[in-house]
PDB file of C-alpha atoms in Angstrom:
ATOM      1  CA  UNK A  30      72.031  85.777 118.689  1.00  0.00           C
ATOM      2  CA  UNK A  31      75.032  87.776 119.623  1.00  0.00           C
ATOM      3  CA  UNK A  32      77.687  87.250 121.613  1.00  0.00           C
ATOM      4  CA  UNK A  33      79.709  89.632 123.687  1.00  0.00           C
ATOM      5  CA  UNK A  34      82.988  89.106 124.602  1.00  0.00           C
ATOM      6  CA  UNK A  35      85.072  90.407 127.504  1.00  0.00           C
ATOM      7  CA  UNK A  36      88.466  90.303 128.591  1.00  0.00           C
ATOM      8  CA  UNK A  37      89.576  88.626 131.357  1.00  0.00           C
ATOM      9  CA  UNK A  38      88.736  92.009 133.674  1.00  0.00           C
ATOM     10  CA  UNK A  39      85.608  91.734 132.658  1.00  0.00           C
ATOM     11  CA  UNK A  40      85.496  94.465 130.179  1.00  0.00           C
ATOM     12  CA  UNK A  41      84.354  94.652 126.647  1.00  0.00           C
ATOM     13  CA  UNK A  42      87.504  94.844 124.219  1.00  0.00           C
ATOM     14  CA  UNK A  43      90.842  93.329 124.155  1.00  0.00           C
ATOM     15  CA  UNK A  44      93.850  94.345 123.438  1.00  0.00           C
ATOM     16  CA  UNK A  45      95.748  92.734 120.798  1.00  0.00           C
ATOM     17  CA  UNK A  46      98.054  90.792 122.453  1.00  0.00           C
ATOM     18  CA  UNK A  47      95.386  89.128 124.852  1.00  0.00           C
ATOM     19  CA  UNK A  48      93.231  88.360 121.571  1.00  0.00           C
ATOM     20  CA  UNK A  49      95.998  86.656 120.079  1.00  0.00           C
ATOM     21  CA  UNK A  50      96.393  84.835 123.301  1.00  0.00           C
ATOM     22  CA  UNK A  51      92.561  83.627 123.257  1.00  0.00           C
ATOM     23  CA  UNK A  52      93.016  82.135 120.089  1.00  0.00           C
ATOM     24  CA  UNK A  53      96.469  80.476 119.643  1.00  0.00           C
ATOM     25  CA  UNK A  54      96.113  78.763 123.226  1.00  0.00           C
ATOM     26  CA  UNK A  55      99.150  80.112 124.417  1.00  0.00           C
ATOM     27  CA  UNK A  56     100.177  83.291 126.262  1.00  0.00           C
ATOM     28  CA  UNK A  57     102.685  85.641 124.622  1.00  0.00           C
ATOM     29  CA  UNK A  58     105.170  86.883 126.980  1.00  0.00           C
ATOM     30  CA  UNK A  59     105.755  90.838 127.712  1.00  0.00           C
ATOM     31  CA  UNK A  60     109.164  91.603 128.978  1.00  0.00           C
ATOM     32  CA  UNK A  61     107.960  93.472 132.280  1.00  0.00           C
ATOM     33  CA  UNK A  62     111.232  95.645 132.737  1.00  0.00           C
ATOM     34  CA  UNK A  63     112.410  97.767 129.359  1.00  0.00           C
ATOM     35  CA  UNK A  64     115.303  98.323 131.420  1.00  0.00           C
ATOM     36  CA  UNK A  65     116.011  94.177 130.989  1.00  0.00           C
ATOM     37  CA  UNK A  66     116.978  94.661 127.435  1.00  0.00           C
ATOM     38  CA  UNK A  67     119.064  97.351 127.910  1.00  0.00           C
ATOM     39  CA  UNK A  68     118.159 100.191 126.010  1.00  0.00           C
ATOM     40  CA  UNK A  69     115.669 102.863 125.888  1.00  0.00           C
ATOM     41  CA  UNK A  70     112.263 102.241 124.886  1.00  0.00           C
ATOM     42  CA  UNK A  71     110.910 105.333 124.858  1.00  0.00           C
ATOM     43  CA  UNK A  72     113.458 107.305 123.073  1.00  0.00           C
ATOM     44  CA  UNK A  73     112.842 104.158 120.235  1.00  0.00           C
ATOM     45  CA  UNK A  74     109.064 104.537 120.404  1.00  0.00           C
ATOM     46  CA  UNK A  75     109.271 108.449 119.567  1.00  0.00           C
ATOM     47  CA  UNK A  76     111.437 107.544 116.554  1.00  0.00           C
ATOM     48  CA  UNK A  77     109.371 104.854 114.936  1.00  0.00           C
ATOM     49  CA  UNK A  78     106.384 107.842 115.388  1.00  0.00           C
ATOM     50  CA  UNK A  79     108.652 110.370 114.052  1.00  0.00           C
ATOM     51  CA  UNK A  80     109.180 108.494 111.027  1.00  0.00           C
ATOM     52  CA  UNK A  81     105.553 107.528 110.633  1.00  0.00           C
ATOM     53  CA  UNK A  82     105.380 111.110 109.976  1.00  0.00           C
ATOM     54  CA  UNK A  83     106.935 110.437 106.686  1.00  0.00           C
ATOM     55  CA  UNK A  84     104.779 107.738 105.499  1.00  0.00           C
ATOM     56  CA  UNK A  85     102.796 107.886 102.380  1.00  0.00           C
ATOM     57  CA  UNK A  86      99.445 106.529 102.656  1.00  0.00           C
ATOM     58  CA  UNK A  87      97.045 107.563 100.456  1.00  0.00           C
ATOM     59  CA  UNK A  88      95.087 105.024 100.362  1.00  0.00           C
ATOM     60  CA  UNK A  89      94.347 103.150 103.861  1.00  0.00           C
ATOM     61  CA  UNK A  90      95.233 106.577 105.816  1.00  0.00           C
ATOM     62  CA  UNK A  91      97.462 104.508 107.951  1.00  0.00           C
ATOM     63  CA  UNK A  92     100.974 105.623 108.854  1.00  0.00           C
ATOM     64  CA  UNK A  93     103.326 103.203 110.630  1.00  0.00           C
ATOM     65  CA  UNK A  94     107.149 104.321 111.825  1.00  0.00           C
ATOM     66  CA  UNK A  95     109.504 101.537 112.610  1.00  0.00           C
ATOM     67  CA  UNK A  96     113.159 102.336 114.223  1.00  0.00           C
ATOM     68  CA  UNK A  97     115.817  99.748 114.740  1.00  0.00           C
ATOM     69  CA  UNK A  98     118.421  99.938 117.312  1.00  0.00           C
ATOM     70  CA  UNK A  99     121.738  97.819 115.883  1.00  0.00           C
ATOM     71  CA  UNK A 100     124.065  96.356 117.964  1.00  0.00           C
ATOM     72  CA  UNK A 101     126.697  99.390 117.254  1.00  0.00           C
ATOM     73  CA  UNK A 102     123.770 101.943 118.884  1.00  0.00           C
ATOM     74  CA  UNK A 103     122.785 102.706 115.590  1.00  0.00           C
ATOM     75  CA  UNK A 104     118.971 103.820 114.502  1.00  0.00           C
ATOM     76  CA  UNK A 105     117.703 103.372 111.204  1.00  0.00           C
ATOM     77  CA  UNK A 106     113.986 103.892 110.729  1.00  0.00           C
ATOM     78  CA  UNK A 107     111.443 103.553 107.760  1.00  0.00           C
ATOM     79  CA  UNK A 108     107.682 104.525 107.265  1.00  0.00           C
ATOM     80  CA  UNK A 109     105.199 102.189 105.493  1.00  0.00           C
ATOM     81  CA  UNK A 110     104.978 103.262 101.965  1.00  0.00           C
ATOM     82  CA  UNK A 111     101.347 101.996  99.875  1.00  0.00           C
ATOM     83  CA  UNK A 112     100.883 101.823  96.157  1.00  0.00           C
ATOM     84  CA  UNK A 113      97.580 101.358  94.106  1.00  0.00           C
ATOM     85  CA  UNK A 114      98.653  98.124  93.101  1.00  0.00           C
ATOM     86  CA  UNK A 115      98.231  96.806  96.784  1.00  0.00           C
ATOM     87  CA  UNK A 116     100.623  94.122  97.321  1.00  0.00           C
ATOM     88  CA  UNK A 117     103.639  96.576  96.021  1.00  0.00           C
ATOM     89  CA  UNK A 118     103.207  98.667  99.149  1.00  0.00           C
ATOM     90  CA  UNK A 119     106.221  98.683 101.968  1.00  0.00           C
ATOM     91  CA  UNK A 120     105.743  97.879 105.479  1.00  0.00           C
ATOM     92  CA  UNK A 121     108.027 100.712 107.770  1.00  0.00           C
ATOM     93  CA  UNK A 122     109.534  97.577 108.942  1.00  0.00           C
ATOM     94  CA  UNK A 123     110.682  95.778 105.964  1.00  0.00           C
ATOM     95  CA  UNK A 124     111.558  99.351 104.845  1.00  0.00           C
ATOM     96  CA  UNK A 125     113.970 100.580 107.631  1.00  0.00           C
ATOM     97  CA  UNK A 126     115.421  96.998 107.458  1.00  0.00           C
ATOM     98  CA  UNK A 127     116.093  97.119 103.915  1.00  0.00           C
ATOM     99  CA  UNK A 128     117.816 100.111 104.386  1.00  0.00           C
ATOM    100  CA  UNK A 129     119.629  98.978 106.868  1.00  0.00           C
ATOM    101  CA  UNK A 130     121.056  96.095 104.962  1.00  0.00           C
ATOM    102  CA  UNK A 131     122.582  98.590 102.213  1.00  0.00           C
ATOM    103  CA  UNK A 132     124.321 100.279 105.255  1.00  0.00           C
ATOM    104  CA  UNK A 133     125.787  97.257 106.200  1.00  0.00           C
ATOM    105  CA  UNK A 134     124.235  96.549 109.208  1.00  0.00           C
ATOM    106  CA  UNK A 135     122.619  93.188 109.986  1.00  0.00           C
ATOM    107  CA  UNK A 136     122.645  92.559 113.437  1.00  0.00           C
ATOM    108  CA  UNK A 137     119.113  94.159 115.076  1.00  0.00           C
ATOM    109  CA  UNK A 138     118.584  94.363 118.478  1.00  0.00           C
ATOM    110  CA  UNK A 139     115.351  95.436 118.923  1.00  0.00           C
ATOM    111  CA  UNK A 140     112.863  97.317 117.286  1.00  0.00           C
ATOM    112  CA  UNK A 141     109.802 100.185 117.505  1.00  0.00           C
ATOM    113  CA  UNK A 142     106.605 100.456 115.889  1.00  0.00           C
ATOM    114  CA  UNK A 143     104.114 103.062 115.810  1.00  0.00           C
ATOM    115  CA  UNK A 144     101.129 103.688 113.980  1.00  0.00           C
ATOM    116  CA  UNK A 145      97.341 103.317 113.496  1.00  0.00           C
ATOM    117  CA  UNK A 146      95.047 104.855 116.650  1.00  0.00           C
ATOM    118  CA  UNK A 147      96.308 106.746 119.338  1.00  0.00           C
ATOM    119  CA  UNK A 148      96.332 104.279 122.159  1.00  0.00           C
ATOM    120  CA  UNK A 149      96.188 101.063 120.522  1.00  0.00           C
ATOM    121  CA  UNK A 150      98.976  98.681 120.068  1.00  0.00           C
ATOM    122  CA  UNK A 151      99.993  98.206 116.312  1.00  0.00           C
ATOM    123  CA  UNK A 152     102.157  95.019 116.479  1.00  0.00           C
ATOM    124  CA  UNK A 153     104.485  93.857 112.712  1.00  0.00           C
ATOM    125  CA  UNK A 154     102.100  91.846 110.627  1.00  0.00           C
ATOM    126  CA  UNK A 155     103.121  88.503 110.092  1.00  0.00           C
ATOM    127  CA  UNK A 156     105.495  88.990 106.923  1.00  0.00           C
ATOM    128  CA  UNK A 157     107.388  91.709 109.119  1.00  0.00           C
ATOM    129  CA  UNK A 158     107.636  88.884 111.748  1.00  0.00           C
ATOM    130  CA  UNK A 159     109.369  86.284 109.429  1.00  0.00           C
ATOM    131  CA  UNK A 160     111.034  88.994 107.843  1.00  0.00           C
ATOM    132  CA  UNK A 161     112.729  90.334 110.581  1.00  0.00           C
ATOM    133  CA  UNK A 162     113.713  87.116 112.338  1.00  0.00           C
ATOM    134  CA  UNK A 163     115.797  86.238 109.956  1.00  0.00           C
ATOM    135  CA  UNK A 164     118.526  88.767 111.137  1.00  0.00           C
ATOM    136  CA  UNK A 165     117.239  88.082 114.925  1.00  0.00           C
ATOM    137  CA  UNK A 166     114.553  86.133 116.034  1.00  0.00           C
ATOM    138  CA  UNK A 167     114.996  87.348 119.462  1.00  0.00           C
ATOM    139  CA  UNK A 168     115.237  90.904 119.110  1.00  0.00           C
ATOM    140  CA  UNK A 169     112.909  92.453 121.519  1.00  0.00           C
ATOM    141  CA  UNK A 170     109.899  94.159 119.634  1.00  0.00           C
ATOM    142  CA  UNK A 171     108.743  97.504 121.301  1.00  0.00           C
ATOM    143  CA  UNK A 172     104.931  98.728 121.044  1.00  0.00           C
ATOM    144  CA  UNK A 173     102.743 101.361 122.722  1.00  0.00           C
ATOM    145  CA  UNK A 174      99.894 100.485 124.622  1.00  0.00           C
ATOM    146  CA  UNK A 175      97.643 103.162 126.150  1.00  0.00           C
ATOM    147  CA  UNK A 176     101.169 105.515 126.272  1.00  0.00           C
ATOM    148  CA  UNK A 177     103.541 103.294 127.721  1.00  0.00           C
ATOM    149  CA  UNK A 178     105.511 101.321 125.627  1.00  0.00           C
ATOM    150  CA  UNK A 179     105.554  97.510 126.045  1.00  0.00           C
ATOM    151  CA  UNK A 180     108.654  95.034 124.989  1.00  0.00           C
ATOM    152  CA  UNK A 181     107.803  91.761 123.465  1.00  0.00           C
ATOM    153  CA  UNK A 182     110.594  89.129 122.082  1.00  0.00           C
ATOM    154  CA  UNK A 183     109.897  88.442 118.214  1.00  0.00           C
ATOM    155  CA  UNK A 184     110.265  84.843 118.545  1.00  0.00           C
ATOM    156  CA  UNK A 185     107.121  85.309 121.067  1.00  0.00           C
ATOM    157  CA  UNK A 186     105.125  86.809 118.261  1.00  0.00           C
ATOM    158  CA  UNK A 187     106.388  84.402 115.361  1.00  0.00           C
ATOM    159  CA  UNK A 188     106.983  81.307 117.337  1.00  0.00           C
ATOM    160  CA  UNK A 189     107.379  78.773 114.285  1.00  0.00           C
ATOM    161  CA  UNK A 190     109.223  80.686 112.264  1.00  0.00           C
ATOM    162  CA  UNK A 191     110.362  78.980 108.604  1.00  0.00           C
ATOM    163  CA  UNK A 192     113.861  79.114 108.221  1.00  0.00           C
ATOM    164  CA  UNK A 193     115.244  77.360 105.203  1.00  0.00           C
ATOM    165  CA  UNK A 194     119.440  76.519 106.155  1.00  0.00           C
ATOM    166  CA  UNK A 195     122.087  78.720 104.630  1.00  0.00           C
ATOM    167  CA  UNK A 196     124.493  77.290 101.765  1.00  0.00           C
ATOM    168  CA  UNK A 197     126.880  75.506 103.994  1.00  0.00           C
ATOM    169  CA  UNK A 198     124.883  75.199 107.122  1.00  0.00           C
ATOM    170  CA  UNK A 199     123.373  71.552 107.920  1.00  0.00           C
ATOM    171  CA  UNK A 200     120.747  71.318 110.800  1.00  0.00           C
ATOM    172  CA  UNK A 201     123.858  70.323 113.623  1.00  0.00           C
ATOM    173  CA  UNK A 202     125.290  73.871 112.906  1.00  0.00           C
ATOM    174  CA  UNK A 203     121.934  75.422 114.315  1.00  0.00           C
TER     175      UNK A 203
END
């Protein structure tokens, strides 16, 4: 027996965000208006792609861009970067924030991805998602769906995120 399964327009296909929301229960916010967050989404978007441009995937054929506005207007952006040896492979986002950490910069505001097919969203895989919220769990998260971009908080898409207190810090200083 098999099963089809539509979306809630009655088509066949999701999109990501509306299968994650048929599983986990719960519905994962978009910000409706980029403008909200105060900054440009698109001009974001087409530097995560241009920096997917860079990425080296030999092996899954795959290229993700990532760009990271910083509270100072900065942009720093990375490209996922694969090795044979699987699980030594880079995500563009744990790439452009490492690199942003030897600038000195630690303080994210939001951030782009791009990657996989043309028209379908490619949203941080859950190590990017605890990764990244622990310089701001509510940066806003910026993806392309069928050519428009779409804004999403991070601590939407990672809603229990583990965080393990600082030296120093008890849980009242939260």
């Amino acid at each position: 027996m098999i099963t089809l399964i539509t979306n809630q327009s009655g088509k066949c296909g999701w999109s990501r965000i509306e299968w994650l929301n048929s599983f986990s229960g719960r519905k994962v916010p978009e910000v409706k208006d980029p403008e909200e967050r105060g900054f440009d989404a698109e001009f974001l978007l087409n530097e995560a792609k241009r920096a997917g441009t860079f990425a080296y995937v030999p092996y899954s054929l795959f290229p993700v861009g990532a760009a990271i506005l910083f509270e100072d207007g900065s942009v720093i952006s990375g490209c996922n970067v694969e090795n044979s040896s699987y699980g030594l492979s880079i995500c563009a986002e744990r790439n452009a924030m490492t690199t942003a950490v030897r600038e000195g910069r630690l303080k994210p505001v939001a951030i782009a991805i791009a990657g996989g097919s043309k028209g379908k969203i490619c949203p941080p895989c859950g190590a990017c998602r605890q990764f990244l919220s622990e310089f701001n769990s509510d940066m806003s998260v910026v993806l392309e769906e069928d050519g428009r971009p779409v804004i999403y908080r991070l601590s939407d898409l990672l809603p229990l995120q583990f965080k393990f207190p600082k030296i120093g810090e008890t849980k009242n200083d939260e």
